[in-house]
Structures are given as structure tokens and as C-alpha cells.
Tab-separated table of C-alpha atoms in Angstrom:
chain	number	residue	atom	x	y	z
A	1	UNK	CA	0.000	0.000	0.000
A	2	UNK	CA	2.642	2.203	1.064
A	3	UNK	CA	4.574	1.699	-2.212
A	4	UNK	CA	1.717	2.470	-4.341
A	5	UNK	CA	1.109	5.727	-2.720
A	6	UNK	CA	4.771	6.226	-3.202
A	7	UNK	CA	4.896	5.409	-6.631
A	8	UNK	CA	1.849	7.133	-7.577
A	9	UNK	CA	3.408	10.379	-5.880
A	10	UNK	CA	6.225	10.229	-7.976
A	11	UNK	CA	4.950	9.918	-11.178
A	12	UNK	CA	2.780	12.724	-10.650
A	13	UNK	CA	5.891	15.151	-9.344
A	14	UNK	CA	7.481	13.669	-12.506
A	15	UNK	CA	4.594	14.428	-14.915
A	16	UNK	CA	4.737	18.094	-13.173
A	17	UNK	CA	8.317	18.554	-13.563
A	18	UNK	CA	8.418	17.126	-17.187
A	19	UNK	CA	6.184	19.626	-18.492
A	20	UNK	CA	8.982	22.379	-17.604
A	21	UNK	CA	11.471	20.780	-19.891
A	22	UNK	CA	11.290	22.015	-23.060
A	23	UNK	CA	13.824	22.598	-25.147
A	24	UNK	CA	15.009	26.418	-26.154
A	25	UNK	CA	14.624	27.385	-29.762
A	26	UNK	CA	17.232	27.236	-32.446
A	27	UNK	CA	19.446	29.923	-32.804
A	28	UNK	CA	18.309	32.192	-36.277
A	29	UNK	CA	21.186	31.074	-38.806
A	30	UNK	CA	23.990	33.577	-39.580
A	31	UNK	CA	22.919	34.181	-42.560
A	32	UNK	CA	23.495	32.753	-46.556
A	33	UNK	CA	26.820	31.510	-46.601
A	34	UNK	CA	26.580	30.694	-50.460
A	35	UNK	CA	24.355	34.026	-51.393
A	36	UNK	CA	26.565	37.384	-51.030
A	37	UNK	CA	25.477	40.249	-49.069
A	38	UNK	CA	25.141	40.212	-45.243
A	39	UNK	CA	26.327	36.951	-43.416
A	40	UNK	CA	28.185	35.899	-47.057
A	41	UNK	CA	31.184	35.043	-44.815
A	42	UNK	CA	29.172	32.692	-42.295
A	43	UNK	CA	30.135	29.460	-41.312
A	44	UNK	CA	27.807	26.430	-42.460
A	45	UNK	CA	24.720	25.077	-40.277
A	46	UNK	CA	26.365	22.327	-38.459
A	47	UNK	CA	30.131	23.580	-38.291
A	48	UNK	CA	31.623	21.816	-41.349
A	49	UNK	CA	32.900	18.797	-39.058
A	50	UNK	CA	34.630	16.078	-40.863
A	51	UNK	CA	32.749	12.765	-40.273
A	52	UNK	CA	34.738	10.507	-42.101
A	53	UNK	CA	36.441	8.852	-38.874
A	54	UNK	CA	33.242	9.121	-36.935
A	55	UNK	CA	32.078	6.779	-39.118
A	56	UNK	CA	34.977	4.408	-39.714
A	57	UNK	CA	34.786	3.781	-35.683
A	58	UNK	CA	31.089	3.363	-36.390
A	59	UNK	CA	31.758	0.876	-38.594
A	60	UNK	CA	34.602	-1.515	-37.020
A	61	UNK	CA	32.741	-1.631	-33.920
A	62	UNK	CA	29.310	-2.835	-35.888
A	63	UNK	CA	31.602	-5.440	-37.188
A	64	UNK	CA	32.756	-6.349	-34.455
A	65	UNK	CA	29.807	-6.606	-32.546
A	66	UNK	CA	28.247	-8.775	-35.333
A	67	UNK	CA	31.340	-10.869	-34.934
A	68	UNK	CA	30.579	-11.334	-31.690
A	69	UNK	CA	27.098	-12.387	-31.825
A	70	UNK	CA	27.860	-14.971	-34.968
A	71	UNK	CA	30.908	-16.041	-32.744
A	72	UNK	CA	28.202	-16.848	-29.741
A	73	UNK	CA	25.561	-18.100	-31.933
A	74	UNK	CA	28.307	-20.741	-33.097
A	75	UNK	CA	29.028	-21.516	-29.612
A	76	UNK	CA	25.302	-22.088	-28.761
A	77	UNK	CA	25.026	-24.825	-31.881
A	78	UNK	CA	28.361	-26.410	-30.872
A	79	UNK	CA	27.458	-27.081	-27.156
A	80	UNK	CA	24.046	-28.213	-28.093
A	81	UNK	CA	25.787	-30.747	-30.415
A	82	UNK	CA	27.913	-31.959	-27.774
A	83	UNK	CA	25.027	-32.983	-25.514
């Protein structure tokens, strides 16, 4: 009883406290970096960050994780065989 009441209290302070979490709005953009005029010198939306070894690491460890799974899902079959 005393953990329902509990519980229920704490999901309504959450439900309160959620509503006040809203995220600010985007900054306005710095203006048309390929255009001239105002803002022609701004940097690109999104900082121009080079991805390329984001997604290499990305990559290796999907491979590895999928080498790890076929690796376990051999190991399953093999000790099933045995008995």
C-alpha cells in the first residue's frame, strides 16, 4: 500500500516537472553563406565537421559486434551438439 502511494506520488511530481522541460529554440542562422550580401562570410549550419572517422569507428565496432554475436551463436550450436 505504502509503495503504491509512493509510486503514484512520484509519477505525478514527474509528470509536473516534465512539463517544464522544453527545449530552447534554435538559434536564427547567420545568414546565406553561399548568397553574397550580409552573413556571405558565415560558417555552415552544423560547423563543417569532418565525419569521415566518426564513421569508420562506427563501422569496425558494428563489425565487431556482429562478430561477436555470430561467434556466440556458433558456440550455442556447438554445445548443443555436444550434448
Amino acid at each position: 500500500m505504502k509503495r503504491n502511494i509512493l509510486f503514484g506520488f512520484g509519477f505525478v511530481v514527474f509528470m509536473f516537472l516534465s512539463t517544464a522541460l522544453f527545449a530552447d529554440a534554435p538559434p536564427p542562422p547567420g545568414g546565406d553563406p553561399t548568397g553574397g550580401g550580409a552573413g556571405s562570410n558565415a560558417e555552415v549550419l552544423g560547423g563543417g565537421a569532418n565525419i569521415q572517422g566518426g564513421i569508420l569507428i562506427l563501422i569496425v565496432l558494428g563489425l565487431g559486434y556482429g562478430a561477436k554475436k555470430l561467434y556466440d551463436a556458433k558456440m550455442k550450436v556447438a554445445v548443443e551438439d555436444e550434448e
